[in-house]
Amino acid sequence: MPGNVVVDVRNVGIRFNMSKEKVDNIKEYFIRLVTRKLKYTEFWALRNVSFRVERGDRVGILGFNGAGKSTLLKLIAGVMKPTEGSIRINGNIAPLIELGAGFDKDYTGGENIYLYSATLGLSREYIDTKYQEIVDFSELGHFIDVPLKNYSSGMKARLAFSIATAVNPEILILDEVLSVGDAKFRAKSEKKIQSLMKNGVTVLFVSHNTTQVRNICNKCILLKNGTLYAKGDTEEICAMYDELTKK
Amino acid sequence: MRALTKYISNFGKYRFLLKELVRKNVKLQYRNSVLGIVWTLLQPLLTMVIISVIFSGVFGKDSSKVVNYSVYILIGRLLHTFFVSATKKGMTSIRGNASIIKKVYVPKYIYPLSGVLSNFITFAISLIDLVVVVAFFNIIDKDPVPLTWRAIGFVIPVIILMFICMGVSLILATLDAYFRDIEYLYDVFTLLLFYVTPIMYTVDKLNIKSEFVLSVLRMNPVYGIIENARAFLLFGNDLAAHFDWNLLIYDIVFAVVINVVGFAVFYRHQDDFILHI
């Protein structure tokens, strides 16, 4: 892989077996097996998608609902494996897909910092050095010692965002997370992402908001029905997307 | 070979996660109850008292076989509980952590592993019961337990049991990712396991004539674990007569096979979990 390419997506496709009704118990499974009703319809959520992301690129991923944006991010984050093609990643990824998925509601904010960071694959020593920074940035104050179940959703999002960005990721995956928190925190988090970008972090950004995409991204790809519809400059692709929206 | 080194370095990276998850499971188990850790200690003691009061007339009389019926029950019951709770926690660990598995890449086997390890810690804590009960009977000098240095050998069957729990958990966790009702089936299974394992009875008191039934009973891996654990703790002064090498070897083989099968099954299906949970 050439030195500058951090994400290399080649001819990626992913196929789901969709049954008309979800069979999730043994009884049902055997009844259908015996009566031969165990049919699946194949469905390609993504097919023939190829693109490269170079270090420091901010790539906007556009597309309508069901176009395969989230699936693509999950493939890049390593959560799912592609059915065909390959994905190569060079650097550590901080997925900000649905913030706080690794939290435990009975744990306090402070304990969750360790738990969530561990889920992101960090060591205890590293988190020790970052702990105070995370607490300060989240502005949670004494709430850091309160169990998470007593947090508001905005507080949770603030904590998750603080952890995910404090770890100096090389690749940042943002899935419409910039809409979290109140206006004040939103401004703060946008500033944080800007400063990360100045340090050369690579960003993959999913959004429906072309204004936000124009602000952040320098390149864009547009997905349509699971295929790569277009890729290129932000301005060009955003215009294309806005055009498609009007139809 | 390269795959293996990659595998090991990946485990190194997520070692801290394993530790955090074990810590979390143990911590949270006690945080929300008033009695806290006392529960873990009280539960086996209560069952021990009830069973020994009711059944000591039938199974407790032959002290050459049980030495001390209360201690006899307690050893069996603690090991059985460890097996059941560890495998249950392991089984539900994939489904229970679905929200994380769907969002962030983590080596998935960490979850069943942490379920087994955290229950191992709970089990280790509950051994305080055993110490207290043995001390109690030895002090009042009623059916005293003749402890020798050989009692340390107790850890051998315990460690084997922990490995068996891991293998079983990997298989159950895989099944649970596809079929929810495996959890209910397993509840029935563990209840039956309680009766086919010599926890409150001694096998020879049952007067089972059929060789076939006896050998089926011995196929239960927990059977050998409990029998050998008792041999170390209760019969330290006559270990050779009570320790069963065949059962020990069977348990070791069982542990190895179940782990190989477990990892193979889990490894083969883990990329599929996300589509079902």
Coordinates of C-alpha atoms in Angstrom, one line a residue:
Chain A
M1 CA 0.0 0.0 0.0
P2 CA 1.5 3.4 -1.0
G3 CA 2.7 5.3 2.1
N4 CA -0.1 7.9 2.0
V5 CA -3.1 5.7 1.6
V6 CA -4.8 5.1 5.0
V7 CA -8.0 3.5 3.8
D8 CA -8.0 1.3 0.7
V9 CA -11.4 -0.1 -0.3
R10 CA -11.2 -2.4 -3.3
N11 CA -14.3 -3.9 -5.1
V12 CA -16.1 -4.3 -1.8
G13 CA -19.4 -6.0 -1.7
I14 CA -21.5 -7.3 1.2
R15 CA -24.4 -9.7 0.9
F16 CA -27.1 -10.2 3.4
N17 CA -29.4 -13.1 3.6
M18 CA -32.7 -11.6 4.4
S19 CA -35.4 -14.0 5.5
K20 CA -38.9 -12.6 5.2
E21 CA -39.5 -13.3 8.9
K22 CA -36.6 -13.4 11.3
V23 CA -36.1 -16.9 12.7
D24 CA -34.4 -16.6 16.0
N25 CA -35.4 -19.7 17.8
I26 CA -34.7 -23.4 17.4
K27 CA -38.4 -24.4 17.4
E28 CA -39.2 -22.1 14.5
Y29 CA -36.0 -23.1 12.7
F30 CA -36.9 -26.8 12.7
I31 CA -40.5 -26.3 11.8
R32 CA -39.3 -24.3 8.8
L33 CA -36.6 -26.8 8.0
V34 CA -39.1 -29.6 7.9
T35 CA -41.8 -27.8 6.0
R36 CA -39.1 -26.4 3.7
K37 CA -40.0 -22.8 4.4
L38 CA -36.5 -21.7 5.2
K39 CA -36.0 -19.4 2.3
Y40 CA -33.7 -16.4 2.2
T41 CA -33.6 -13.6 -0.3
E42 CA -30.2 -12.4 -1.1
F43 CA -29.6 -8.8 -0.9
W44 CA -26.4 -6.8 -1.8
A45 CA -26.1 -3.9 0.6
L46 CA -23.0 -2.8 -1.2
R47 CA -21.4 -3.9 -4.5
N48 CA -18.3 -2.9 -6.4
V49 CA -17.3 -0.1 -4.2
S50 CA -13.7 1.1 -4.5
F51 CA -12.0 4.2 -3.3
R52 CA -8.9 5.3 -1.5
V53 CA -8.5 7.8 1.3
E54 CA -5.1 9.4 1.8
R55 CA -3.7 10.7 5.1
G56 CA -5.3 14.0 6.1
D57 CA -8.2 13.6 3.7
R58 CA -11.7 14.5 5.0
V59 CA -14.1 12.4 3.1
G60 CA -17.8 13.1 3.1
I61 CA -20.0 10.1 2.5
L62 CA -23.3 11.1 1.0
G63 CA -26.4 9.1 0.1
F64 CA -30.0 8.6 0.9
N65 CA -31.4 6.3 3.5
G66 CA -30.6 2.7 2.7
A67 CA -27.8 3.6 0.3
G68 CA -25.3 1.7 2.4
K69 CA -23.5 4.5 4.2
S70 CA -23.6 3.0 7.6
T71 CA -22.8 -0.5 6.3
L72 CA -19.7 1.0 4.6
L73 CA -18.6 2.7 7.8
K74 CA -19.1 -0.6 9.7
L75 CA -17.0 -2.4 7.1
I76 CA -14.2 0.2 7.5
A77 CA -14.4 0.1 11.3
G78 CA -13.9 -3.7 11.1
V79 CA -17.3 -4.5 12.7
M80 CA -18.4 -6.4 9.6
K81 CA -16.4 -8.4 7.1
P82 CA -17.1 -7.9 3.4
T83 CA -18.4 -10.8 1.3
E84 CA -16.1 -9.9 -1.6
G85 CA -13.3 -7.5 -2.1
S86 CA -10.9 -6.2 0.5
I87 CA -10.5 -3.3 2.9
R88 CA -7.1 -2.3 4.2
I89 CA -6.6 0.2 7.0
N90 CA -3.4 1.8 8.0
G91 CA -3.7 3.5 11.4
N92 CA -6.0 3.3 14.5
I93 CA -9.6 4.1 14.1
A94 CA -11.9 5.9 16.5
P95 CA -15.5 5.1 15.5
L96 CA -17.9 7.7 16.6
I97 CA -20.8 5.7 15.3
E98 CA -23.6 6.1 17.7
L99 CA -21.8 7.5 20.7
G100 CA -21.6 5.6 23.9
A101 CA -22.5 2.2 22.7
G102 CA -19.9 0.7 25.0
F103 CA -21.2 2.4 28.2
D104 CA -22.7 0.6 31.1
K105 CA -25.6 2.3 32.8
D106 CA -24.8 1.1 36.3
Y107 CA -21.2 2.4 36.1
T108 CA -20.2 5.9 37.0
G109 CA -19.0 8.3 34.4
G110 CA -15.4 7.9 35.6
E111 CA -15.6 4.1 35.5
N112 CA -17.1 4.3 32.0
I113 CA -14.1 6.3 30.8
Y114 CA -12.0 3.3 31.5
L115 CA -14.5 0.8 30.2
Y116 CA -15.1 2.6 26.9
S117 CA -11.4 3.3 26.3
A118 CA -10.7 -0.3 26.9
T119 CA -13.3 -1.2 24.3
L120 CA -11.4 1.1 21.9
G121 CA -8.3 -1.0 22.6
L122 CA -6.4 1.4 24.8
S123 CA -4.2 0.6 27.7
R124 CA -4.8 1.6 31.3
E125 CA -1.6 3.7 31.5
Y126 CA -2.6 5.7 28.5
I127 CA -6.0 6.4 29.9
D128 CA -4.6 7.5 33.2
T129 CA -2.7 10.2 31.4
K130 CA -5.8 11.3 29.5
Y131 CA -8.4 11.0 32.3
Q132 CA -8.4 14.6 33.5
E133 CA -8.4 15.9 30.0
I134 CA -11.5 13.9 29.2
V135 CA -13.3 14.9 32.4
D136 CA -12.5 18.6 31.8
F137 CA -13.6 18.5 28.2
S138 CA -16.9 16.8 29.0
E139 CA -17.8 19.5 31.5
L140 CA -19.5 16.9 33.7
G141 CA -18.0 18.2 36.9
H142 CA -19.1 16.2 40.0
F143 CA -21.5 14.2 37.8
I144 CA -18.5 12.1 36.8
D145 CA -19.0 10.1 40.0
V146 CA -22.7 9.5 39.4
P147 CA -24.0 6.3 37.7
L148 CA -24.7 6.8 34.0
K149 CA -28.3 5.9 34.3
N150 CA -28.9 9.3 35.9
Y151 CA -27.3 11.1 33.0
S152 CA -29.3 13.0 30.4
S153 CA -28.7 11.9 26.8
G154 CA -26.7 15.1 26.1
M155 CA -24.4 14.3 29.0
K156 CA -23.8 10.8 27.7
A157 CA -23.0 12.1 24.3
R158 CA -20.6 14.7 25.7
L159 CA -18.8 12.1 27.7
A160 CA -18.5 9.7 24.7
F161 CA -17.3 12.4 22.4
S162 CA -14.7 13.5 24.9
I163 CA -13.3 10.0 25.2
A164 CA -13.3 9.2 21.5
T165 CA -11.5 12.4 20.6
A166 CA -9.1 12.5 23.5
V167 CA -7.3 9.4 22.3
N168 CA -5.7 11.1 19.3
P169 CA -7.0 8.8 16.6
E170 CA -5.5 8.7 13.2
I171 CA -8.8 8.0 11.5
L172 CA -12.0 9.4 12.8
I173 CA -15.3 8.1 11.8
L174 CA -18.2 10.5 12.3
D175 CA -21.7 9.3 11.7
E176 CA -23.9 12.3 12.1
V177 CA -22.6 12.9 15.6
L178 CA -22.0 16.6 15.3
S179 CA -25.6 17.1 16.2
V180 CA -25.2 16.0 19.8
G181 CA -25.4 18.2 22.9
D182 CA -26.5 21.7 23.2
A183 CA -25.4 24.6 20.9
K184 CA -22.5 25.4 23.2
F185 CA -21.1 21.9 23.2
R186 CA -21.7 21.5 19.5
A187 CA -19.6 24.5 18.8
K188 CA -16.9 23.2 21.1
S189 CA -17.0 19.7 19.5
E190 CA -16.7 21.2 16.0
K191 CA -13.8 23.2 17.2
K192 CA -12.2 20.1 18.6
I193 CA -12.6 18.3 15.3
Q194 CA -11.1 21.2 13.4
S195 CA -8.1 21.1 15.7
L196 CA -7.7 17.3 15.1
M197 CA -7.9 18.0 11.4
K198 CA -5.1 20.5 11.6
N199 CA -3.0 17.8 13.2
G200 CA -3.6 15.7 10.1
V201 CA -6.3 13.3 11.3
T202 CA -8.2 11.5 8.5
V203 CA -12.0 11.9 8.7
L204 CA -14.8 9.9 7.3
F205 CA -17.9 11.8 7.7
V206 CA -21.5 10.7 7.1
S207 CA -24.2 13.4 6.9
H208 CA -27.3 14.5 5.0
N209 CA -26.4 18.1 5.7
T210 CA -24.4 19.3 2.7
T211 CA -23.5 22.6 4.5
Q212 CA -21.7 20.7 7.2
V213 CA -20.0 18.5 4.6
R214 CA -18.8 21.5 2.7
N215 CA -17.4 22.9 5.9
I216 CA -15.5 19.8 6.9
C217 CA -14.7 17.7 3.8
N218 CA -12.3 18.1 0.9
K219 CA -13.5 15.0 -1.0
C220 CA -16.8 13.3 -1.2
I221 CA -18.3 10.0 -2.4
L222 CA -21.9 9.5 -3.2
L223 CA -23.6 6.2 -2.7
K224 CA -26.8 5.1 -4.4
N225 CA -28.5 1.8 -3.9
G226 CA -25.3 0.2 -2.7
T227 CA -23.1 1.3 -5.5
L228 CA -20.6 4.1 -5.8
Y229 CA -22.5 6.6 -7.8
A230 CA -19.8 9.3 -7.9
K231 CA -16.6 10.4 -6.2
G232 CA -14.7 13.6 -6.5
D233 CA -14.5 17.2 -5.2
T234 CA -16.8 18.2 -2.3
E235 CA -18.4 21.0 -4.3
E236 CA -19.1 18.9 -7.3
I237 CA -20.6 15.9 -5.4
C238 CA -22.5 18.1 -3.0
A239 CA -24.1 19.9 -5.9
M240 CA -25.0 16.5 -7.4
Y241 CA -26.5 15.4 -4.1
D242 CA -28.5 18.5 -3.8
E243 CA -29.7 18.0 -7.4
L244 CA -30.8 14.4 -6.6
T245 CA -32.6 15.6 -3.5
K246 CA -34.8 18.0 -5.5
K247 CA -36.0 15.3 -7.8
Chain B
M1 CA 2.4 -18.7 11.9
R2 CA 2.0 -15.1 11.1
A3 CA -1.7 -15.3 11.8
L4 CA -0.9 -16.7 15.2
T5 CA 1.5 -13.9 16.1
K6 CA -1.1 -11.4 14.9
Y7 CA -3.6 -13.1 17.1
I8 CA -1.4 -13.0 20.2
S9 CA -0.5 -9.3 19.7
N10 CA -4.2 -8.5 19.3
F11 CA -4.9 -10.3 22.5
G12 CA -2.2 -8.2 24.2
K13 CA -3.9 -5.0 22.9
Y14 CA -7.3 -6.1 24.4
R15 CA -6.0 -7.6 27.6
F16 CA -7.0 -4.4 29.4
L17 CA -10.5 -4.7 28.1
L18 CA -10.7 -8.3 29.4
K19 CA -9.6 -7.0 32.8
E20 CA -12.1 -4.2 32.7
L21 CA -15.0 -6.5 31.8
V22 CA -14.2 -8.9 34.5
R23 CA -13.9 -6.1 37.0
K24 CA -17.2 -4.7 35.8
N25 CA -19.1 -8.0 36.1
V26 CA -17.8 -8.6 39.6
K27 CA -18.4 -5.0 40.8
L28 CA -21.9 -4.6 39.4
Q29 CA -23.0 -8.0 40.8
Y30 CA -22.7 -6.5 44.2
R31 CA -23.2 -2.8 43.8
N32 CA -27.0 -2.9 43.7
S33 CA -27.8 -5.2 46.5
V34 CA -27.8 -4.1 50.1
L35 CA -26.2 -7.3 51.4
G36 CA -23.6 -7.1 48.7
I37 CA -20.9 -9.7 48.9
V38 CA -22.8 -11.4 51.8
W39 CA -25.2 -12.9 49.2
T40 CA -22.6 -14.9 47.5
L41 CA -21.7 -16.4 50.9
L42 CA -25.2 -16.8 52.2
Q43 CA -26.8 -18.6 49.2
P44 CA -24.6 -21.8 49.3
L45 CA -24.8 -21.9 53.1
L46 CA -28.5 -21.9 53.1
T47 CA -28.9 -24.7 50.5
M48 CA -26.3 -26.6 52.4
V49 CA -28.2 -26.3 55.6
I50 CA -31.5 -27.2 54.0
I51 CA -30.2 -30.2 52.1
S52 CA -28.2 -31.6 55.0
V53 CA -31.1 -31.3 57.4
I54 CA -33.5 -33.1 55.0
F55 CA -31.2 -35.7 53.4
S56 CA -28.6 -36.5 56.1
G57 CA -30.7 -39.4 57.3
V58 CA -30.4 -41.1 53.9
F59 CA -26.9 -40.1 52.5
G60 CA -25.1 -38.7 55.6
K61 CA -24.9 -41.8 57.7
D62 CA -22.1 -43.6 56.0
S63 CA -19.3 -41.3 57.1
S64 CA -16.6 -43.4 55.5
K65 CA -18.1 -42.2 52.1
V66 CA -18.9 -38.6 52.9
V67 CA -16.8 -37.8 56.0
N68 CA -18.9 -34.8 56.8
Y69 CA -22.2 -34.6 54.9
S70 CA -22.5 -30.8 55.1
V71 CA -19.0 -30.2 53.7
Y72 CA -19.7 -33.0 51.1
I73 CA -22.8 -31.0 49.8
L74 CA -21.0 -27.7 50.0
I75 CA -18.1 -28.8 47.8
G76 CA -20.5 -30.2 45.2
R77 CA -22.8 -27.3 45.3
L78 CA -20.1 -24.6 45.0
L79 CA -18.6 -26.3 42.0
H80 CA -21.9 -26.9 40.3
T81 CA -22.9 -23.3 40.8
F82 CA -19.7 -22.1 39.3
F83 CA -20.2 -24.3 36.2
V84 CA -23.8 -23.1 35.8
S85 CA -23.3 -19.4 36.4
A86 CA -20.1 -19.2 34.4
T87 CA -21.6 -21.0 31.3
K88 CA -24.8 -18.9 31.6
K89 CA -22.9 -15.7 31.7
G90 CA -20.7 -16.8 28.8
M91 CA -23.8 -17.9 26.8
T92 CA -25.6 -14.6 27.0
S93 CA -22.4 -12.5 26.7
I94 CA -22.6 -12.0 22.9
R95 CA -26.3 -11.1 22.8
G96 CA -25.8 -9.0 26.0
N97 CA -23.1 -6.9 24.4
A98 CA -24.8 -6.6 21.1
S99 CA -24.8 -2.8 21.2
I100 CA -21.0 -2.7 21.4
I101 CA -20.3 -5.6 19.0
K102 CA -22.5 -3.8 16.4
K103 CA -20.5 -0.5 16.7
V104 CA -16.9 -1.1 17.5
Y105 CA -14.4 -3.7 16.5
V106 CA -13.5 -6.0 19.5
P107 CA -12.2 -9.5 19.4
K108 CA -15.6 -11.2 20.3
Y109 CA -14.2 -14.1 22.3
I110 CA -13.3 -11.5 25.0
Y111 CA -17.0 -11.4 26.1
P112 CA -17.6 -15.1 26.8
L113 CA -14.1 -15.3 28.3
S114 CA -14.8 -12.4 30.7
G115 CA -18.1 -14.0 31.7
V116 CA -16.3 -17.2 32.8
L117 CA -13.4 -15.4 34.5
S118 CA -15.7 -13.1 36.5
N119 CA -17.6 -16.0 37.7
F120 CA -14.4 -17.7 38.6
I121 CA -13.7 -14.8 40.9
T122 CA -17.1 -15.0 42.5
F123 CA -16.5 -18.7 43.0
A124 CA -13.1 -18.0 44.6
I125 CA -14.8 -15.6 47.0
S126 CA -17.5 -18.2 47.9
L127 CA -14.7 -20.6 49.0
I128 CA -14.7 -18.6 52.2
D129 CA -17.8 -20.6 53.0
L130 CA -15.9 -23.8 52.7
V131 CA -13.2 -22.5 55.0
V132 CA -15.7 -21.3 57.6
V133 CA -17.8 -24.5 57.5
V134 CA -14.7 -26.8 57.8
A135 CA -13.3 -24.7 60.6
F136 CA -16.7 -24.9 62.4
F137 CA -17.0 -28.7 62.3
N138 CA -13.3 -29.1 63.2
I139 CA -13.7 -26.8 66.2
I140 CA -16.9 -28.4 67.6
D141 CA -15.2 -31.7 66.7
K142 CA -18.3 -33.2 65.1
D143 CA -17.4 -35.2 62.0
P144 CA -14.1 -33.2 61.7
V145 CA -12.6 -33.0 58.2
P146 CA -9.0 -34.5 58.3
L147 CA -7.3 -31.7 56.3
T148 CA -3.8 -32.5 55.0
W149 CA -1.4 -30.6 52.7
R150 CA -3.0 -32.6 49.9
A151 CA -6.0 -30.3 50.1
I152 CA -4.1 -27.9 47.8
G153 CA -4.7 -30.4 45.0
F154 CA -8.2 -29.1 45.0
V155 CA -7.1 -26.4 42.5
I156 CA -6.4 -29.1 39.9
P157 CA -10.0 -30.1 39.2
V158 CA -11.1 -26.4 39.7
I159 CA -8.7 -25.2 36.9
I160 CA -9.9 -28.0 34.6
L161 CA -13.5 -27.0 35.3
M162 CA -12.7 -23.4 34.4
F163 CA -11.4 -24.6 31.0
I164 CA -14.4 -26.7 30.5
C165 CA -16.6 -23.7 31.2
M166 CA -14.7 -21.7 28.5
G167 CA -15.2 -24.3 25.8
V168 CA -18.9 -24.8 26.7
S169 CA -19.4 -21.0 26.8
L170 CA -18.0 -20.5 23.4
I171 CA -20.4 -23.1 21.9
L172 CA -23.4 -21.8 23.8
A173 CA -22.6 -18.1 23.0
T174 CA -22.5 -19.1 19.3
L175 CA -25.8 -20.9 19.5
D176 CA -27.4 -18.1 21.5
A177 CA -26.4 -15.6 18.8
Y178 CA -28.7 -17.5 16.4
F179 CA -31.4 -19.0 18.6
R180 CA -32.7 -17.1 21.6
D181 CA -34.5 -20.1 23.1
I182 CA -31.3 -21.9 23.8
E183 CA -31.3 -19.9 27.1
Y184 CA -34.5 -21.5 28.3
L185 CA -33.4 -24.9 27.1
Y186 CA -30.1 -24.5 29.0
D187 CA -32.0 -23.6 32.2
V188 CA -33.8 -27.0 32.0
F189 CA -30.5 -28.7 31.2
T190 CA -28.7 -27.2 34.3
L191 CA -31.6 -28.2 36.5
L192 CA -31.2 -31.8 35.3
L193 CA -27.5 -31.6 35.6
F194 CA -28.0 -30.9 39.3
Y195 CA -29.7 -34.2 39.7
V196 CA -27.4 -36.3 37.7
T197 CA -24.3 -35.0 39.5
P198 CA -23.5 -36.4 42.9
I199 CA -24.0 -33.2 44.8
M200 CA -26.4 -34.2 47.5
Y201 CA -26.1 -38.0 47.2
T202 CA -23.4 -40.6 47.0
V203 CA -23.7 -42.8 43.9
D204 CA -23.4 -46.1 45.6
K205 CA -26.3 -45.3 47.9
L206 CA -28.5 -45.0 44.9
N207 CA -28.2 -48.8 44.2
I208 CA -28.0 -48.3 40.5
K209 CA -27.6 -51.8 39.0
S210 CA -27.2 -51.0 35.3
E211 CA -23.6 -50.5 34.3
F212 CA -24.9 -48.5 31.4
V213 CA -26.6 -45.9 33.6
L214 CA -23.5 -45.6 35.8
S215 CA -21.2 -45.0 32.8
V216 CA -23.6 -42.4 31.4
L217 CA -23.5 -40.7 34.8
R218 CA -19.7 -40.7 34.6
M219 CA -19.8 -39.1 31.2
N220 CA -20.9 -35.8 32.8
P221 CA -17.6 -34.0 33.2
V222 CA -18.7 -32.2 36.3
Y223 CA -19.1 -35.6 38.0
G224 CA -15.4 -36.3 37.9
I225 CA -14.5 -32.7 38.8
I226 CA -16.6 -32.9 42.0
E227 CA -15.5 -36.4 42.9
N228 CA -11.9 -35.6 42.6
A229 CA -12.2 -32.2 44.4
R230 CA -13.7 -34.1 47.3
A231 CA -11.0 -36.7 47.3
F232 CA -8.4 -33.9 47.8
L233 CA -10.4 -32.1 50.5
L234 CA -12.1 -34.9 52.4
F235 CA -9.8 -37.9 52.0
G236 CA -6.3 -36.3 52.1
N237 CA -5.1 -39.0 54.5
D238 CA -6.2 -41.8 52.1
L239 CA -6.0 -40.1 48.7
A240 CA -5.0 -43.1 46.7
A241 CA -8.3 -44.9 47.6
H242 CA -10.6 -42.1 46.6
F243 CA -8.8 -40.2 43.8
D244 CA -9.8 -41.4 40.4
W245 CA -7.2 -41.1 37.7
N246 CA -9.6 -42.2 35.0
L247 CA -12.0 -39.4 35.8
L248 CA -9.2 -36.9 35.9
I249 CA -7.9 -37.9 32.5
Y250 CA -11.4 -38.0 31.1
D251 CA -12.0 -34.4 32.4
I252 CA -8.7 -33.1 30.9
V253 CA -9.5 -34.7 27.5
F254 CA -13.0 -33.3 27.7
A255 CA -11.6 -29.8 28.5
V256 CA -9.2 -30.0 25.5
V257 CA -11.8 -31.3 23.1
I258 CA -14.5 -28.9 24.1
N259 CA -12.1 -25.9 23.8
V260 CA -10.9 -27.0 20.4
V261 CA -14.5 -27.5 19.2
G262 CA -15.6 -24.3 21.0
F263 CA -13.0 -22.1 19.4
A264 CA -13.5 -23.7 16.0
V265 CA -17.3 -23.1 16.1
F266 CA -17.0 -19.6 17.5
Y267 CA -14.3 -18.6 15.1
R268 CA -16.2 -19.9 12.1
H269 CA -19.4 -18.0 12.9
Q270 CA -18.3 -14.9 14.7
D271 CA -18.5 -12.7 11.6
D272 CA -22.1 -13.7 11.2
F273 CA -23.2 -12.8 14.8
I274 CA -23.7 -9.1 13.9
L275 CA -26.4 -10.1 11.4
H276 CA -28.4 -12.0 14.0
I277 CA -28.0 -10.2 17.3

